[in-house]
């Protein structure tokens, strides 16, 4: 099958297949859209079962980045790269540098950032052979504390503002005092989100497959703990998926008691049609790529003159953006995910 006939192909501007014999690098770089600016997106290293699987992933993820940056209203386009291989076994200095050179050959059309299987350190190493890497500069974060390029604090704060806006819209509550939130996954983002929610007076119930992460959130914020299989069915106001994709699927849809879905995970809806199902059930869904854009916003300011104040202001704006989506959804009777797509498309299809 050619790339042009691929089901995930969506007017991508270009797709580069990369091979470096000496290091064993096999990678694909997909640039979906650069109307708003250079295509920034993570460089993922994953043991794909086949190059076809890698192609599917990179086409889908690069498209997603275009929508995310457009909704965040930043001057970046959408791109992504995937390295085929197990990071724990195959990653080497030579391979990372070969990837850096491949990125460099695109002359700035694509900017790489960390992702699953790559670290800020890997990106810094790539940065020795190309200027086109992002999320690598040590900078002042919340409270003036230096932060290394990890986007999680910004992502968590953005999700917090989006969640608060959803509660305001759906539950007519101006604060989160006593609001019950179930967090699925308390890792880098989920744990920090728990911190913001706790400070705002929310009541937390959490689940995670990793016991140390549970212990940490119980100790710090007094969260209640439930089994992993029960977190989506809690009698709460908000369900916040912060673990893996497809948290909203045919099985969980029928169990949900929350009136708001607002979390950090990418691809929260197992199927697009679940967007309509949530609307039909009167559950307000804050589209994932709208409220989890904090990380890309953080990296964007690295390129344009970074101060945490600027980042924080922009993250607060996620609340306004998502409210605009909710209002249009209610006015037009269209699911929130579809509304977000339409707004994003109007921004990146306009030349
Ligand atoms: P992470 O790996 O640090 O945390 C994920 C947590 O979920 C871990 O504690 C893990 O043990 C737990 N988990 C895994 N499977 C689970 C399950 N079935 N039930 C309950 N818990 C489970 O990842 P993260 O950086 O916190 O990212 C969380 C989600 O947000 C991911 O989907 C990621 O793609 C998305 N996201 C993250 C960022 C970011 O800045 N880190 C930005 C945008 C989107």
Coordinates of C-alpha atoms and ligand atoms in Angstrom, one line a residue:
X1 CA 0.0 0.0 0.0
X2 CA 1.3 3.4 -0.8
X3 CA 1.4 6.2 1.8
X4 CA -1.2 8.1 -0.2
X5 CA -3.7 5.2 0.1
X6 CA -3.1 4.7 3.8
X7 CA -6.3 5.1 6.0
X8 CA -4.4 7.5 8.3
X9 CA -3.1 9.6 5.5
X10 CA -4.7 13.0 5.8
X11 CA -3.1 15.5 3.4
X12 CA 0.3 15.1 5.1
X13 CA 2.8 17.5 3.6
X14 CA 5.6 15.0 3.6
X15 CA 6.7 11.7 5.1
X16 CA 10.4 10.8 5.3
X17 CA 11.7 7.2 5.7
X18 CA 15.1 7.2 7.3
X19 CA 17.7 4.5 7.4
X20 CA 21.3 4.6 8.8
X21 CA 23.2 1.4 8.4
X22 CA 26.0 2.1 10.8
X23 CA 23.7 2.7 13.8
X24 CA 20.8 0.5 12.7
X25 CA 18.4 3.4 12.7
X26 CA 15.1 2.9 11.0
X27 CA 12.7 5.8 11.5
X28 CA 9.9 7.7 9.9
X29 CA 9.3 11.5 10.2
X30 CA 5.9 12.7 9.2
X31 CA 5.1 16.4 8.7
X32 CA 1.4 16.8 8.6
X33 CA 0.9 20.6 8.3
X34 CA 3.1 23.6 8.5
X35 CA 0.6 26.4 7.7
X36 CA 0.9 27.9 11.3
X37 CA 4.7 27.2 11.6
X38 CA 7.3 24.4 11.8
X39 CA 6.0 21.0 12.6
X40 CA 6.8 20.3 16.2
X41 CA 6.2 16.9 17.8
X42 CA 7.7 14.1 19.9
X43 CA 10.2 11.6 18.7
X44 CA 8.9 8.2 19.9
X45 CA 11.0 5.1 20.1
X46 CA 8.9 1.9 20.2
X47 CA 9.3 -1.7 19.3
X48 CA 6.7 -1.7 16.5
X49 CA 5.7 -5.1 15.3
X50 CA 6.1 -3.9 11.7
X51 CA 7.1 -0.8 9.8
X52 CA 3.4 -0.6 8.7
X53 CA 2.4 -0.2 12.4
X54 CA 5.1 2.5 12.7
X55 CA 3.7 4.3 9.7
X56 CA 0.1 4.2 11.1
X57 CA 1.3 5.6 14.4
X58 CA 3.4 8.5 12.9
X59 CA 0.7 9.5 10.4
X60 CA -2.0 9.6 13.2
X61 CA 0.2 11.3 15.8
X62 CA 1.5 14.0 13.5
X63 CA -2.0 14.9 12.5
X64 CA -3.0 15.1 16.1
X65 CA -0.1 17.6 16.8
X66 CA -1.5 19.9 14.1
X67 CA -4.9 20.0 15.8
X68 CA -3.3 20.4 19.3
X69 CA -1.1 23.4 18.3
X70 CA -3.9 25.1 16.4
X71 CA -6.3 24.8 19.3
X72 CA -3.6 26.1 21.6
X73 CA -3.3 29.0 19.2
X74 CA 0.5 28.7 18.9
X75 CA 2.5 29.3 15.7
X76 CA 3.5 25.7 15.2
X77 CA 2.4 23.0 12.8
X78 CA 2.1 19.3 13.4
X79 CA 4.7 16.6 13.0
X80 CA 6.0 13.5 14.7
X81 CA 8.8 11.0 14.3
X82 CA 9.1 7.3 15.3
X83 CA 12.2 5.2 15.7
X84 CA 11.5 1.5 15.2
X85 CA 13.1 -0.5 18.0
X86 CA 13.2 -1.2 21.7
X87 CA 14.7 1.8 23.4
X88 CA 16.1 -0.4 26.2
X89 CA 18.0 -2.6 23.9
X90 CA 18.7 -0.6 20.7
X91 CA 19.2 3.0 21.8
X92 CA 22.8 4.1 21.4
X93 CA 24.7 7.4 21.1
X94 CA 25.2 6.7 17.4
X95 CA 21.5 6.0 16.7
X96 CA 20.4 9.1 18.5
X97 CA 22.9 11.2 16.6
X98 CA 21.9 9.6 13.3
X99 CA 18.3 10.6 14.1
X100 CA 19.5 14.1 14.9
X101 CA 21.1 14.3 11.5
X102 CA 17.9 13.1 9.8
X103 CA 16.0 15.8 11.6
X104 CA 18.6 18.3 10.5
X105 CA 18.3 17.4 6.8
X106 CA 14.7 18.7 6.9
X107 CA 16.1 22.2 7.6
X108 CA 13.7 23.1 10.4
X109 CA 10.5 21.9 8.8
X110 CA 10.2 19.4 11.7
X111 CA 11.3 20.0 15.3
X112 CA 11.8 17.0 17.6
X113 CA 10.8 16.7 21.2
X114 CA 10.9 13.9 23.8
X115 CA 8.3 11.2 23.8
X116 CA 7.8 7.6 24.9
X117 CA 11.2 5.9 24.6
X118 CA 13.2 9.1 24.3
X119 CA 14.4 11.4 27.1
X120 CA 15.3 15.1 27.4
X121 CA 18.9 13.8 27.5
X122 CA 18.5 12.1 24.1
X123 CA 17.1 15.2 22.6
X124 CA 20.0 17.2 24.0
X125 CA 22.3 14.8 22.2
X126 CA 20.4 15.2 19.0
X127 CA 20.8 18.9 19.6
X128 CA 24.5 18.5 19.2
X129 CA 24.0 17.8 15.5
X130 CA 20.8 19.8 14.8
X131 CA 19.3 23.1 16.1
X132 CA 15.8 21.6 15.4
X133 CA 15.0 20.1 18.8
X134 CA 12.6 21.5 21.5
X135 CA 12.0 21.0 25.2
X136 CA 15.6 20.8 26.0
X137 CA 16.5 24.1 27.7
X138 CA 16.7 24.3 31.5
X139 CA 14.3 27.1 32.5
X140 CA 12.5 28.6 35.5
X141 CA 9.3 26.8 36.2
X142 CA 6.5 27.3 38.7
X143 CA 7.6 29.2 41.7
X144 CA 11.0 30.0 40.1
X145 CA 12.2 26.4 40.5
X146 CA 14.4 25.4 37.5
X147 CA 12.8 22.7 35.4
X148 CA 14.6 20.5 33.0
X149 CA 12.3 20.5 30.0
X150 CA 9.9 18.0 31.4
X151 CA 6.5 19.2 30.1
X152 CA 4.4 17.5 32.8
X153 CA 4.1 20.4 35.2
X154 CA 2.7 22.6 32.4
X155 CA 0.5 19.8 31.1
X156 CA -1.0 19.3 34.6
X157 CA -1.7 22.9 35.2
X158 CA -3.4 23.3 31.8
X159 CA -5.5 20.2 32.5
X160 CA -6.4 21.8 35.9
X161 CA -7.7 25.0 34.2
X162 CA -9.6 23.0 31.6
X163 CA -11.2 20.8 34.3
X164 CA -12.2 23.8 36.4
X165 CA -13.8 25.4 33.3
X166 CA -15.7 22.2 32.6
X167 CA -17.0 22.1 36.2
X168 CA -18.0 25.8 35.9
X169 CA -19.9 25.1 32.7
X170 CA -21.5 21.8 33.6
X171 CA -22.1 22.1 37.3
X172 CA -22.4 25.9 37.6
X173 CA -19.6 25.8 40.2
X174 CA -17.1 28.6 40.4
X175 CA -14.8 26.7 42.7
X176 CA -13.7 23.1 43.2
X177 CA -14.3 23.0 47.0
X178 CA -15.8 19.5 47.7
X179 CA -16.0 18.6 44.0
X180 CA -15.3 14.8 43.7
X181 CA -12.7 13.9 41.1
X182 CA -11.6 10.3 40.1
X183 CA -8.1 10.3 38.6
X184 CA -7.1 7.2 36.5
X185 CA -3.3 7.1 36.6
X186 CA -1.2 9.3 39.0
X187 CA 2.1 9.4 37.2
X188 CA 3.9 12.5 36.1
X189 CA 0.8 14.5 35.1
X190 CA -1.9 12.8 37.2
X191 CA 0.1 13.3 40.5
X192 CA 0.6 17.0 39.8
X193 CA -3.0 17.4 38.8
X194 CA -4.0 15.8 42.1
X195 CA -1.9 18.5 43.8
X196 CA -3.7 21.4 42.1
X197 CA -7.1 19.8 42.8
X198 CA -6.2 19.1 46.4
X199 CA -5.1 22.7 46.9
X200 CA -8.5 23.9 45.4
X201 CA -10.4 21.8 47.9
X202 CA -11.4 18.9 45.6
X203 CA -12.0 15.4 47.0
X204 CA -9.8 12.8 45.3
X205 CA -10.2 9.1 44.5
X206 CA -7.4 7.5 42.5
X207 CA -6.3 4.2 40.9
X208 CA -3.0 3.2 39.5
X209 CA -1.2 0.0 38.6
X210 CA 2.0 1.2 40.2
X211 CA 1.9 1.0 44.0
X212 CA 4.6 3.6 44.7
X213 CA 2.6 6.2 42.7
X214 CA -0.5 5.4 44.8
X215 CA 1.5 5.7 48.0
X216 CA 2.9 9.0 47.0
X217 CA -0.5 10.6 46.2
X218 CA -2.2 9.1 49.4
X219 CA 0.6 10.5 51.5
X220 CA 0.7 14.0 49.9
X221 CA -3.0 14.6 49.3
X222 CA -5.0 12.1 51.3
X223 CA -6.6 10.6 48.2
X224 CA -8.9 7.6 48.5
X225 CA -7.8 4.5 46.5
X226 CA -10.0 2.1 44.5
X227 CA -9.1 -0.8 42.3
X228 CA -8.0 0.0 38.7
X229 CA -11.0 -1.8 37.3
X230 CA -13.4 0.5 39.3
X231 CA -12.0 4.0 38.8
X232 CA -14.2 4.9 35.9
X233 CA -17.4 3.8 37.7
X234 CA -17.0 6.0 40.8
X235 CA -19.9 8.2 42.0
X236 CA -17.9 11.4 41.3
X237 CA -18.4 14.7 39.6
X238 CA -15.4 14.4 37.3
X239 CA -13.5 11.5 35.7
X240 CA -9.9 12.4 34.8
X241 CA -8.2 9.9 32.6
X242 CA -4.5 10.4 33.1
X243 CA -3.1 7.0 32.2
X244 CA -3.5 5.4 28.7
X245 CA -5.7 6.0 25.7
X246 CA -9.2 4.6 25.2
X247 CA -10.4 5.2 28.8
X248 CA -13.8 5.9 27.3
X249 CA -14.9 2.8 25.5
X250 CA -18.0 0.7 25.0
X251 CA -17.6 -1.0 28.4
X252 CA -16.8 2.1 30.5
X253 CA -19.4 4.3 28.8
X254 CA -22.3 2.4 30.4
X255 CA -20.6 2.6 33.9
X256 CA -19.7 6.3 34.0
X257 CA -21.4 8.3 36.8
X258 CA -19.3 11.4 36.4
X259 CA -20.9 14.4 34.6
X260 CA -17.6 15.7 33.3
X261 CA -14.7 14.0 31.6
X262 CA -11.5 16.0 31.8
X263 CA -8.0 14.5 31.9
X264 CA -4.5 14.5 30.4
X265 CA -4.4 11.2 28.5
X266 CA -4.2 11.3 24.7
X267 CA -6.9 9.6 22.6
X268 CA -9.3 9.2 25.5
X269 CA -12.2 8.1 23.2
X270 CA -11.8 4.6 21.9
X271 CA -14.0 5.5 19.0
X272 CA -15.0 8.8 17.5
X273 CA -18.7 7.9 17.9
X274 CA -18.3 7.9 21.7
X275 CA -18.2 11.7 21.5
X276 CA -21.9 11.6 20.5
X277 CA -22.7 8.9 23.1
X278 CA -21.3 11.2 25.8
X279 CA -23.4 14.1 24.6
X280 CA -26.5 11.9 24.5
X281 CA -25.8 10.9 28.1
X282 CA -25.4 14.5 29.2
X283 CA -21.7 14.0 30.1
X284 CA -19.5 16.9 29.2
X285 CA -16.3 15.8 27.5
X286 CA -13.3 18.3 27.5
X287 CA -11.5 17.2 24.3
X288 CA -8.2 15.7 25.2
X289 CA -6.0 17.5 22.8
X290 CA -7.5 20.9 23.9
X291 CA -6.9 20.5 27.6
X292 CA -3.6 18.6 27.5
X293 CA -1.8 21.1 25.4
X294 CA 0.2 22.5 28.3
X295 CA 3.4 20.7 27.3
X296 CA 3.5 22.0 23.8
X297 CA 2.7 25.5 25.0
X298 CA 5.7 25.2 27.4
X299 CA 8.0 24.2 24.5
X300 CA 6.6 26.9 22.3
X301 CA 7.8 29.6 24.6
X302 CA 11.2 28.1 24.7
X303 CA 11.4 29.2 21.1
X304 CA 10.0 32.7 21.5
X305 CA 11.4 34.0 24.8
X306 CA 10.6 31.9 27.9
X307 CA 9.1 33.2 31.1
X308 CA 7.0 31.1 33.3
X309 CA 4.5 34.0 33.6
X310 CA 3.8 33.9 29.9
X311 CA 3.4 30.1 30.0
X312 CA 1.1 30.3 33.0
X313 CA -1.1 33.0 31.3
X314 CA -1.4 30.8 28.2
X315 CA -2.3 27.7 30.3
X316 CA -5.0 29.7 32.0
X317 CA -6.3 30.4 28.5
X318 CA -7.1 26.7 28.1
X319 CA -10.1 27.3 30.3
X320 CA -11.4 29.9 27.9
X321 CA -10.7 27.8 24.8
X322 CA -12.5 24.8 26.2
X323 CA -15.4 26.9 27.3
X324 CA -15.7 28.2 23.7
X325 CA -15.9 24.6 22.6
X326 CA -18.6 23.8 25.2
X327 CA -20.7 26.8 24.2
X328 CA -20.6 26.0 20.5
X329 CA -21.4 22.4 21.3
X330 CA -24.5 23.4 23.3
X331 CA -25.6 25.9 20.7
X332 CA -25.2 23.6 17.7
X333 CA -26.0 20.3 19.4
X334 CA -22.7 18.9 18.1
X335 CA -20.3 16.8 20.3
X336 CA -17.4 18.7 21.8
X337 CA -14.7 16.7 20.0
X338 CA -16.2 17.6 16.7
X339 CA -16.5 21.2 17.6
X340 CA -12.8 21.3 18.6
X341 CA -11.8 19.7 15.3
X342 CA -13.8 22.3 13.3
X343 CA -12.2 25.2 15.2
X344 CA -8.7 23.7 14.7
X345 CA -9.3 23.1 11.0
X346 CA -10.4 26.7 10.5
X347 CA -7.1 27.8 12.0
X348 CA -4.7 25.6 10.1
X349 CA -6.5 25.4 6.8
X350 CA -6.5 29.2 6.5
X351 CA -3.4 30.2 4.7
Ligands
LIG1 P1 3.2 8.5 33.2 O1 3.7 7.2 32.6 O2 4.1 9.3 34.1 O3 1.9 8.2 34.1 C1 0.9 7.3 33.8 C2 0.4 6.6 35.0 O4 -0.7 5.8 34.7 C3 1.5 5.7 35.7 O5 1.5 6.0 37.1 C4 1.0 4.3 35.4 O6 1.4 3.4 36.4 C5 -0.5 4.5 35.4 N1 -1.3 3.5 34.6 C6 -0.9 2.8 33.5 N2 -1.9 2.0 33.2 C7 -2.9 2.2 34.1 C8 -4.2 1.6 34.2 N3 -4.7 0.7 33.4 N4 -5.0 2.1 35.2 C9 -4.5 3.0 36.1 N5 -3.3 3.6 36.0 C10 -2.5 3.2 35.0 O7 2.7 9.4 32.0 P2 2.3 10.9 32.1 O8 3.5 11.7 31.5 O9 1.8 11.3 33.4 O10 1.2 11.0 31.0 C11 -0.2 10.6 31.3 C12 -1.0 10.6 30.1 O11 -1.1 12.0 29.6 C13 -0.5 9.8 28.9 O12 -1.6 9.3 28.2 C14 0.2 10.9 28.0 O13 0.2 10.5 26.7 C15 -0.7 12.1 28.2 N6 0.0 13.3 28.1 C16 1.1 13.6 28.8 C17 1.8 14.8 28.6 C18 3.0 15.2 29.5 O14 3.4 16.4 29.5 N7 3.6 14.3 30.2 C19 1.3 15.8 27.7 C20 0.2 15.5 26.9 C21 -0.5 14.2 27.1

